[in-house]
Short mmCIF file of N, CA and C in Angstrom, two decimals:
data_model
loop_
_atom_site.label_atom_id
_atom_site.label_comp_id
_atom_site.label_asym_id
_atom_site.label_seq_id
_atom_site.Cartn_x
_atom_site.Cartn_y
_atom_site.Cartn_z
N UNK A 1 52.32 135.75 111.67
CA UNK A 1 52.03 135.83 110.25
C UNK A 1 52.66 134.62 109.56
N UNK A 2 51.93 134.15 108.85
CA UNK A 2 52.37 132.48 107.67
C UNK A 2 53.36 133.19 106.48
N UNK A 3 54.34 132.51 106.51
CA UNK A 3 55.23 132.95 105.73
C UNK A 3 54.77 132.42 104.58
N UNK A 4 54.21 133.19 102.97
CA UNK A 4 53.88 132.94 101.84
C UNK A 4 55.11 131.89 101.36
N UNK A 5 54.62 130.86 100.31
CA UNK A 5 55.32 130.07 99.71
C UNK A 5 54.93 129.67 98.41
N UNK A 6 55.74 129.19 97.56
CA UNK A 6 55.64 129.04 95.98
C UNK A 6 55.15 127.59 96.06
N UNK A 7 53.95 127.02 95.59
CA UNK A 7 53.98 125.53 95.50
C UNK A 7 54.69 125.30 94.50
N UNK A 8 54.78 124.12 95.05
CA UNK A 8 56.03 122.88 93.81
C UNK A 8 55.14 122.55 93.16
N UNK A 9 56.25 121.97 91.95
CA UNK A 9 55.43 120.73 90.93
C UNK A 9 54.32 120.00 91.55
N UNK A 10 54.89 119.20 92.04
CA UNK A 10 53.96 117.76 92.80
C UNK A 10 53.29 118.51 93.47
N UNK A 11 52.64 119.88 94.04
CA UNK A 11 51.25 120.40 94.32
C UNK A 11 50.50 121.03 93.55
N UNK A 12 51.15 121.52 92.61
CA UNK A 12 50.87 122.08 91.45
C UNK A 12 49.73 121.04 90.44
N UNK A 13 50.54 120.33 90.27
CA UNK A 13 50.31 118.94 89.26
C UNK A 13 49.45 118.55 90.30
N UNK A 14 49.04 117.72 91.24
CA UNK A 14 47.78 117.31 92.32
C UNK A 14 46.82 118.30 92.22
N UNK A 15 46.97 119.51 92.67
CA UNK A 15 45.61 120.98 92.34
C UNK A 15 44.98 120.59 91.20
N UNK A 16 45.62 120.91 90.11
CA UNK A 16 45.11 120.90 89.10
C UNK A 16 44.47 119.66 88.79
N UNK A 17 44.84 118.58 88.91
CA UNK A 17 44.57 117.18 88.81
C UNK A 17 43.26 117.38 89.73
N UNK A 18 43.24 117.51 90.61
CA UNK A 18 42.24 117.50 91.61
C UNK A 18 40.84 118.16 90.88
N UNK A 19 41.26 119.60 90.11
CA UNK A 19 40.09 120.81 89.97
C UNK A 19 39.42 120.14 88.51
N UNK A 20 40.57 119.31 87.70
CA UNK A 20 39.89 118.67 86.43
C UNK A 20 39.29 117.53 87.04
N UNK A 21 39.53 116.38 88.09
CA UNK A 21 38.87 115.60 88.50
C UNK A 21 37.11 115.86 89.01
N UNK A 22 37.37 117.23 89.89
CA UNK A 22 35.84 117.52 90.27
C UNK A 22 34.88 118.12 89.08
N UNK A 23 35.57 118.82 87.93
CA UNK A 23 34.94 119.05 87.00
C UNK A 23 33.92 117.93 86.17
N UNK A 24 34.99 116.78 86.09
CA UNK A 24 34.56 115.59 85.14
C UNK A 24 33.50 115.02 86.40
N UNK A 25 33.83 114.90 87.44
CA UNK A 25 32.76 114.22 89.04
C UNK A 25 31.52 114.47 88.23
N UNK A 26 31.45 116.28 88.21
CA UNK A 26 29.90 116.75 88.27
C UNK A 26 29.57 116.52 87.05
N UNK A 27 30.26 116.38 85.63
CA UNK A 27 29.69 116.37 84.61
C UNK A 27 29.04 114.77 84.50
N UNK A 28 30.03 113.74 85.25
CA UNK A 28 29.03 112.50 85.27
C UNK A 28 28.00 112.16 86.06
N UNK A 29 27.80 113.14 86.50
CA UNK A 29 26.33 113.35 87.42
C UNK A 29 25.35 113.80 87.00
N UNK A 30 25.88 114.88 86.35
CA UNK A 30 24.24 115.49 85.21
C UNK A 30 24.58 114.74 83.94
N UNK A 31 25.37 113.62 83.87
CA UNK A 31 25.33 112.43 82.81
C UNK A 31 23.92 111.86 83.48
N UNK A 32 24.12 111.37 85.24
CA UNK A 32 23.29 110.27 86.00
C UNK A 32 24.38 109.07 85.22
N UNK A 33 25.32 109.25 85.20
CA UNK A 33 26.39 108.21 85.39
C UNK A 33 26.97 107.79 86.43
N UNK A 34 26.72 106.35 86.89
CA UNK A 34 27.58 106.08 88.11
C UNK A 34 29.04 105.56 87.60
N UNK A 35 30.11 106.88 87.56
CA UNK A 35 30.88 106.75 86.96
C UNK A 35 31.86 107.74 87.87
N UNK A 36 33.15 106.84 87.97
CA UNK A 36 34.46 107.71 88.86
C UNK A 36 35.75 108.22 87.84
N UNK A 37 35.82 109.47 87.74
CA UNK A 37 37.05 109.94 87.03
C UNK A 37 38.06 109.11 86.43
N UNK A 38 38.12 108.41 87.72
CA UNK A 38 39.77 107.47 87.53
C UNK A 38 39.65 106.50 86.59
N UNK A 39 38.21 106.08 86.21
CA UNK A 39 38.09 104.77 85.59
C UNK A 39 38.59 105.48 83.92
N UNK A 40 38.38 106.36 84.13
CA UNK A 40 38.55 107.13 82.44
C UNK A 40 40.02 106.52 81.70
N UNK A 41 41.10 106.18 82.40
CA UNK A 41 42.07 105.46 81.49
C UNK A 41 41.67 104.35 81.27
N UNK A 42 41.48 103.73 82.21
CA UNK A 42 40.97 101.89 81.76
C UNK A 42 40.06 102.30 80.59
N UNK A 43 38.94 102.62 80.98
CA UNK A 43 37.49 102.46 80.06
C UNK A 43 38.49 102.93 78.37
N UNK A 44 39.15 104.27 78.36
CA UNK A 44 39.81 104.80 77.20
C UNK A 44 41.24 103.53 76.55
N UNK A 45 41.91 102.85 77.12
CA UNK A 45 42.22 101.56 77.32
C UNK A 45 41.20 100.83 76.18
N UNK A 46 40.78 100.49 77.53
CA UNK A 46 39.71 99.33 76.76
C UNK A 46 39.11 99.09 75.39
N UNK A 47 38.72 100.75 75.43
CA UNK A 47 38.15 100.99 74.11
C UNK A 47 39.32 100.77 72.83
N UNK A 48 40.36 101.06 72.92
CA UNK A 48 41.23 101.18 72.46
C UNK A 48 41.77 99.76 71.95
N UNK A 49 41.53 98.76 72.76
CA UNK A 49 41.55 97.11 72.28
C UNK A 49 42.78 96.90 73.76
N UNK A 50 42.64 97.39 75.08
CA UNK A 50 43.79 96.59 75.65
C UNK A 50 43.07 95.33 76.37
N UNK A 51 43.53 94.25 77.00
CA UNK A 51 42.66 93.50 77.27
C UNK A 51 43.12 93.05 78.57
N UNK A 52 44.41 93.77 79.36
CA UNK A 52 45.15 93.18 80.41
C UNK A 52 45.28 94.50 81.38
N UNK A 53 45.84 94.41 82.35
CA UNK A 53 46.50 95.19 83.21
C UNK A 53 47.46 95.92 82.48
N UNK A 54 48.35 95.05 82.18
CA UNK A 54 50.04 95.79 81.09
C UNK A 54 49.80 96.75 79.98
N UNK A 55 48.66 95.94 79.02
CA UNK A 55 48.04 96.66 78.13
C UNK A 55 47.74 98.07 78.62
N UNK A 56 47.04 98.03 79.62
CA UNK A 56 46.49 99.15 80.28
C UNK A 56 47.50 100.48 80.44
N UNK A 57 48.55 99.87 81.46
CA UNK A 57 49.30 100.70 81.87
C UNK A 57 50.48 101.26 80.78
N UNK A 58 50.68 100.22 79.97
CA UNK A 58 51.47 100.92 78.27
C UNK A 58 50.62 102.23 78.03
N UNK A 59 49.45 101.97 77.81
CA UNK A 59 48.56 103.30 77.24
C UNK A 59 48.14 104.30 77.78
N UNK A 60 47.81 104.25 79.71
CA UNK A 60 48.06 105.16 80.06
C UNK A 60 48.68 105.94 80.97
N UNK A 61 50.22 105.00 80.60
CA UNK A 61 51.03 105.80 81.72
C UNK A 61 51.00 105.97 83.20
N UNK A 62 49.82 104.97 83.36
CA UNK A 62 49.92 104.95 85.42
C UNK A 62 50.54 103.79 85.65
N UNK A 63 50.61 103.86 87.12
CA UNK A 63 51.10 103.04 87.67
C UNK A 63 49.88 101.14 87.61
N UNK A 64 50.82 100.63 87.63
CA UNK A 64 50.27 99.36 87.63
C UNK A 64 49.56 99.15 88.90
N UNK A 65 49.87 99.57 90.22
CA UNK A 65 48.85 99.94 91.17
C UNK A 65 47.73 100.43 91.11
N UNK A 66 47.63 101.27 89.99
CA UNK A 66 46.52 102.77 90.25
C UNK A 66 45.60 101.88 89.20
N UNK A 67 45.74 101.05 88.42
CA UNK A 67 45.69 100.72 86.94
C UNK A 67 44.49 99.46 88.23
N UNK A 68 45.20 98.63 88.88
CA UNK A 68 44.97 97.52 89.40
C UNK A 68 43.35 98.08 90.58
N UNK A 69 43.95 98.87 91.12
CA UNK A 69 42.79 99.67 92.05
C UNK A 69 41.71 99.90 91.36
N UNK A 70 42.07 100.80 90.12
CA UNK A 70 40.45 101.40 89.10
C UNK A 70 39.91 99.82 88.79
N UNK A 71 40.41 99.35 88.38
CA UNK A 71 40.03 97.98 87.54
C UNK A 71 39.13 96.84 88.49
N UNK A 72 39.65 96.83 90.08
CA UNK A 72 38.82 96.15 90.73
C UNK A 72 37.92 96.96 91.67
N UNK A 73 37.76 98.65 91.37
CA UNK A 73 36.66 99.17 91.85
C UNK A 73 35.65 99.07 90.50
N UNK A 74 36.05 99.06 89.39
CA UNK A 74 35.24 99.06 88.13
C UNK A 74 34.61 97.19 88.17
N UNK A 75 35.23 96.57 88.41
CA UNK A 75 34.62 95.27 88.37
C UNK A 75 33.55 95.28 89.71
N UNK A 76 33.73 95.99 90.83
CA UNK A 76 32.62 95.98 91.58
C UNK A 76 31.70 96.77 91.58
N UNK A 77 31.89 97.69 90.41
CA UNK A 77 30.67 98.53 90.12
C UNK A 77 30.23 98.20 88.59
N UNK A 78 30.63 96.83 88.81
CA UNK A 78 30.11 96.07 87.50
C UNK A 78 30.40 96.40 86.06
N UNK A 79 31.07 97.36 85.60
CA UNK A 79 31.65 98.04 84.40
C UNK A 79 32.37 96.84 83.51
N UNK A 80 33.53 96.21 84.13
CA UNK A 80 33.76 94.96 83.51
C UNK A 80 34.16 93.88 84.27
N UNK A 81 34.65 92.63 83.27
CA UNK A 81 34.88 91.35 83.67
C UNK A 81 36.00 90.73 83.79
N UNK A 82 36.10 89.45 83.56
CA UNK A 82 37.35 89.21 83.61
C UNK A 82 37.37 87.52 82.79
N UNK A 83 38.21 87.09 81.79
CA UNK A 83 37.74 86.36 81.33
C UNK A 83 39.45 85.91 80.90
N UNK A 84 39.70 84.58 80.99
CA UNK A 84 40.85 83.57 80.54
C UNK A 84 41.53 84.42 79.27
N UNK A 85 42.76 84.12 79.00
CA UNK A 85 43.50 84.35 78.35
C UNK A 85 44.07 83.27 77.23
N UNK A 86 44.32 83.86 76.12
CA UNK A 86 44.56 82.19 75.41
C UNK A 86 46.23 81.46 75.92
N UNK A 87 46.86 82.53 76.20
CA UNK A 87 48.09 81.97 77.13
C UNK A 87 48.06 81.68 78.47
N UNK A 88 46.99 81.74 78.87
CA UNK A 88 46.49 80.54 80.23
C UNK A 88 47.75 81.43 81.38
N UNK A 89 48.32 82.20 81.21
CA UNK A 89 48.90 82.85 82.37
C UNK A 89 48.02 84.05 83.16
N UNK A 90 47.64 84.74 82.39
CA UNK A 90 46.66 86.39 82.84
C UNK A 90 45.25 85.84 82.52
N UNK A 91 44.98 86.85 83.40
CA UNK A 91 43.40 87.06 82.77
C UNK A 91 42.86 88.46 82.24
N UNK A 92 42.09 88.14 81.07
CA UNK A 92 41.96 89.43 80.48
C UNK A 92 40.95 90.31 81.09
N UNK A 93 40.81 91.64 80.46
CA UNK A 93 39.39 92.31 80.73
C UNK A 93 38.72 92.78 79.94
N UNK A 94 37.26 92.61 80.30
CA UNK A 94 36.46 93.35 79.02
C UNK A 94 35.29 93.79 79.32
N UNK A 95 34.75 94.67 79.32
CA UNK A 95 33.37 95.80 79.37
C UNK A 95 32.82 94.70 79.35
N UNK A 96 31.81 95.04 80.47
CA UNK A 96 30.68 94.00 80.69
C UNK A 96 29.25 95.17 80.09
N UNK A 97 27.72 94.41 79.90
CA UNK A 97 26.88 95.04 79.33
C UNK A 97 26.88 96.72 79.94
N UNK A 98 26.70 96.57 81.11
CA UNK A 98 26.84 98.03 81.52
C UNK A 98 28.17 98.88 81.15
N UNK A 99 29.34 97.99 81.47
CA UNK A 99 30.65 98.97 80.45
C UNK A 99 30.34 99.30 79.72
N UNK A 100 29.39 98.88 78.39
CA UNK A 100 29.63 99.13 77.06
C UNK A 100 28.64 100.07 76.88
N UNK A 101 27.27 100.01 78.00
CA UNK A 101 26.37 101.47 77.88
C UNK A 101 26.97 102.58 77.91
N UNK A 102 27.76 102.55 79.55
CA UNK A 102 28.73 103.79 80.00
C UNK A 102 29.94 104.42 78.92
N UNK A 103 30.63 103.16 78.44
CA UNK A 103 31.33 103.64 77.13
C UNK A 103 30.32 104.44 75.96
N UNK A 104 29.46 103.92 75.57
CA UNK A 104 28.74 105.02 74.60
C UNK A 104 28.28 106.29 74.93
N UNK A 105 28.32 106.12 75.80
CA UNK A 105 27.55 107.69 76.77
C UNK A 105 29.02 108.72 76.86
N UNK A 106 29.66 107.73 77.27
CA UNK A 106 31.31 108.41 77.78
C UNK A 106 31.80 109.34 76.32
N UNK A 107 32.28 108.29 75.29
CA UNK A 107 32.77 108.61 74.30
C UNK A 107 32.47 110.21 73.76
N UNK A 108 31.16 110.49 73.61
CA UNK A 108 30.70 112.12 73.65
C UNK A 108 31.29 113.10 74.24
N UNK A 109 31.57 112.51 75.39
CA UNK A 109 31.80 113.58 75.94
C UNK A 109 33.47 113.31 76.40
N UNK A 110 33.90 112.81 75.68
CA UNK A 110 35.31 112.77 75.72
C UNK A 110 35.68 114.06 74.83
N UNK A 111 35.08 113.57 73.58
CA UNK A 111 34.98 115.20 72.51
C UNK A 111 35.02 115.98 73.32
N UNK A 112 34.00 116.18 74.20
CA UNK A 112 33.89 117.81 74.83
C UNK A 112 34.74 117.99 75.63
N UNK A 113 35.32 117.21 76.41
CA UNK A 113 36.41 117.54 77.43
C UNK A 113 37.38 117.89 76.35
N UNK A 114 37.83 117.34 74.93
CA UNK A 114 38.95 117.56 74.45
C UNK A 114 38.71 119.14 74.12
N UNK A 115 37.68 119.84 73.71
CA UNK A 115 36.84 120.98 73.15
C UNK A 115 37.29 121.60 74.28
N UNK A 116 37.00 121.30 75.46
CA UNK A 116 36.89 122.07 76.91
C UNK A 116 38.52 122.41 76.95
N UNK A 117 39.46 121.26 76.84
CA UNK A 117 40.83 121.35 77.01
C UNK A 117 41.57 122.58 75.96
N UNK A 118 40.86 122.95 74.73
CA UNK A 118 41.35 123.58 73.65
C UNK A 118 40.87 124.76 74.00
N UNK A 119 39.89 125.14 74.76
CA UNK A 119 39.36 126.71 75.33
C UNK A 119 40.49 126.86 76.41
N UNK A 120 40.70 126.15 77.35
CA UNK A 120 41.93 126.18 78.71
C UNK A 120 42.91 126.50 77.80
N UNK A 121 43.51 125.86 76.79
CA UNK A 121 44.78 125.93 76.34
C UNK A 121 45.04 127.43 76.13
N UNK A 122 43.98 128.01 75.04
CA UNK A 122 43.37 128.88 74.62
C UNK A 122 43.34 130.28 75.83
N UNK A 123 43.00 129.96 76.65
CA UNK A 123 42.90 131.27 77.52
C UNK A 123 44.34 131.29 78.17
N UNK A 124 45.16 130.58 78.58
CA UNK A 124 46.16 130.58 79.23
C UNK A 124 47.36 130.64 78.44
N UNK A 125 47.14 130.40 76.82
CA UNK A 125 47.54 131.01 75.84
C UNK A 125 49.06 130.17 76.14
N UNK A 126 49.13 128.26 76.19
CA UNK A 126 50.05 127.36 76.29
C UNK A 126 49.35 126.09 75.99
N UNK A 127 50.62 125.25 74.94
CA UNK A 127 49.45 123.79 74.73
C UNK A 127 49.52 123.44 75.75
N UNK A 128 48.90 123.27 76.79
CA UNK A 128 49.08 122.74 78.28
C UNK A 128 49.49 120.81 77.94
N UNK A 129 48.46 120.51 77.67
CA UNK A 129 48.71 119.05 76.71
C UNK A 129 50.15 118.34 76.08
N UNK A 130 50.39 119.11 75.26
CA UNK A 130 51.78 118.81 74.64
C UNK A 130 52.99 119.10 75.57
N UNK A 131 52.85 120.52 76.15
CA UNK A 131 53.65 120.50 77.41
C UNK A 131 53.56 119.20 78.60
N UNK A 132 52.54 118.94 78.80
CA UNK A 132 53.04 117.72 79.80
C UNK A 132 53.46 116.49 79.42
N UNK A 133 52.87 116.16 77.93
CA UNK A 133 53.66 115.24 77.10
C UNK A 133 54.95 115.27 77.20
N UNK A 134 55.29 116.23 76.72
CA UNK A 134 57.11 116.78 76.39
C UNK A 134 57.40 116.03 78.06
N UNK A 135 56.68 117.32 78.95
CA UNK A 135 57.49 116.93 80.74
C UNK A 135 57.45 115.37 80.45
N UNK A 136 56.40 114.45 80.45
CA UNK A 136 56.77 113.26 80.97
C UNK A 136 57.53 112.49 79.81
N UNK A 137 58.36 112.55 78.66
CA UNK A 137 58.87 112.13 78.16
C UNK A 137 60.14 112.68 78.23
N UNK A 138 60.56 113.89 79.33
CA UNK A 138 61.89 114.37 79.23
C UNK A 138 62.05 113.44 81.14
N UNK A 139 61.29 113.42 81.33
CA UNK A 139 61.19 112.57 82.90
C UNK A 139 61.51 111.03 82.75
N UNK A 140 60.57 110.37 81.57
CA UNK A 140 61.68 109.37 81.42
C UNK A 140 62.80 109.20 81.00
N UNK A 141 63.17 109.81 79.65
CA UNK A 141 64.76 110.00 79.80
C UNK A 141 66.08 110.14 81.26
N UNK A 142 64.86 110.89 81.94
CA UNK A 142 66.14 111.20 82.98
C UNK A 142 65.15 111.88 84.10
N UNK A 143 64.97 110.23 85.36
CA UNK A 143 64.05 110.66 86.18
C UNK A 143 63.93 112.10 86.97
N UNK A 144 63.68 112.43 87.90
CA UNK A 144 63.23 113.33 88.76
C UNK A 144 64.18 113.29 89.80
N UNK A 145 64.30 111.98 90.32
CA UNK A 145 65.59 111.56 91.62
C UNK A 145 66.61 111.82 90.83
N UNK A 146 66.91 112.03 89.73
CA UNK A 146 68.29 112.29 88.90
C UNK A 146 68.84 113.55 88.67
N UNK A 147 67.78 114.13 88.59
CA UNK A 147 67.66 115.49 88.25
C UNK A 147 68.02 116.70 89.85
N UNK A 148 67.29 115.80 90.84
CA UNK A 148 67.66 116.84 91.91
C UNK A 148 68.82 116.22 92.44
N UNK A 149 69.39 115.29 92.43
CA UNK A 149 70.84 114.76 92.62
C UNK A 149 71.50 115.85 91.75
N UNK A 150 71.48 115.71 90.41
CA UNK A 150 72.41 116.47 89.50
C UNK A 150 72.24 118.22 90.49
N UNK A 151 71.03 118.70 90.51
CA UNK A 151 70.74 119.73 91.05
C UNK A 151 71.72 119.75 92.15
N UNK A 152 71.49 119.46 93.45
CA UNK A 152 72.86 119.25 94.87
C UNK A 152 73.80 119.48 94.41
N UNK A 153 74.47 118.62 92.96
CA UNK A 153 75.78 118.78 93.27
C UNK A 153 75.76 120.10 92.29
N UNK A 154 75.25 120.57 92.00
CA UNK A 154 75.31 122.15 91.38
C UNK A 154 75.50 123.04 92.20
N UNK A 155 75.15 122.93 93.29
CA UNK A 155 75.07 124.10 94.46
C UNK A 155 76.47 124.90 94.90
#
C-alpha cells in the first residue's frame, strides 16, 4: 500500500499552474490562435510599452531565462521582432504584424480570464490573486532558502 502524502507548495503551485495553463491551451484553440500560454507575459509586457528583455522581466516577475525562451519561441512563430536600440547596447522588441493581430484578439479575452479568475476566487471563497501577490512579495523580503534555514534551526 502507497503511503498517502500532503503535496508541497512547489507541487501545489505547478498543478495549478499546469490546470490554468491547459485551460487558456484550449481557449486559444477555439480562438484558432496559434498561440502558447507562456507568451501571455511578454505579449501583456509588450502591450504595456516594455521594449527589452529587463523591461519584460520587471513586469512580469519571471525569470530572465523563461522571459528569453518565450521571446525566441515567439520570434519563430513570428509574433515579434527585434529592432536596434537608441543606446546601441540591446536590442529591442516589438509585435510584428501578426503580434499585433494576436494582441487584439488576445486583449478580450484577457477580460474574461480576469471574469473567470473572480468566479474561482468566488467559489473557493479567497482572493487567490492578492494572496499570491502578498506570497511573492513576503518571498522577496525574505527568500524561501531563508526561511527553511530559519525553519532547521527551530527544530
Amino acid at each position: 500500500m502507497t503511503k498517502k502524502t500532503t503535496p508541497g507548495l512547489g507541487e501545489l503551485l505547478r498543478y495549478v499552474g499546469e490546470l490554468v495553463e491547459q485551460g487558456g491551451e484550449e481557449r486559444y484553440r477555439a480562438l484558432d490562435l496559434e498561440y502558447r500560454a507562456r507568451y501571455t507575459p511578454v505579449m501583456r509586457a509588450l502591450a504595456a510599452g516594455a521594449e527589452t528583455v529587463t523591461e519584460i522581466v520587471a513586469l512580469s516577475h519571471l525569470t530572465q531565462g523563461a522571459i528569453s525562451q518565450s521571446v525566441s519561441l515567439m520570434s519563430t512563430d513570428g509574433l515579434i521582432g527585434h529592432h536596434p536600440l537608441d543606446d546601441g547596447r540591446k536590442n529591442g522588441i516589438h509585435l510584428t504584424e501578426k503580434g499585433k493581430y494576436v494582441l487584439a484578439k488576445l486583449e478580450p479575452h484577457w477580460e474574461v480570464i480576469f471574469r473567470a479568475i473572480g468566479t474561482l476566487e468566488h467559489e473557493v471563497g479567497f482572493p487567490l490573486l492578492q494572496a499570491l501577490q502578498d506570497t511573492a512579495k513576503a518571498l522577496e523580503r525574505k527568500g524561501f532558502a531563508e526561511r527553511l534555514r530559519e525553519a532547521e534551526d527551530d527544530r
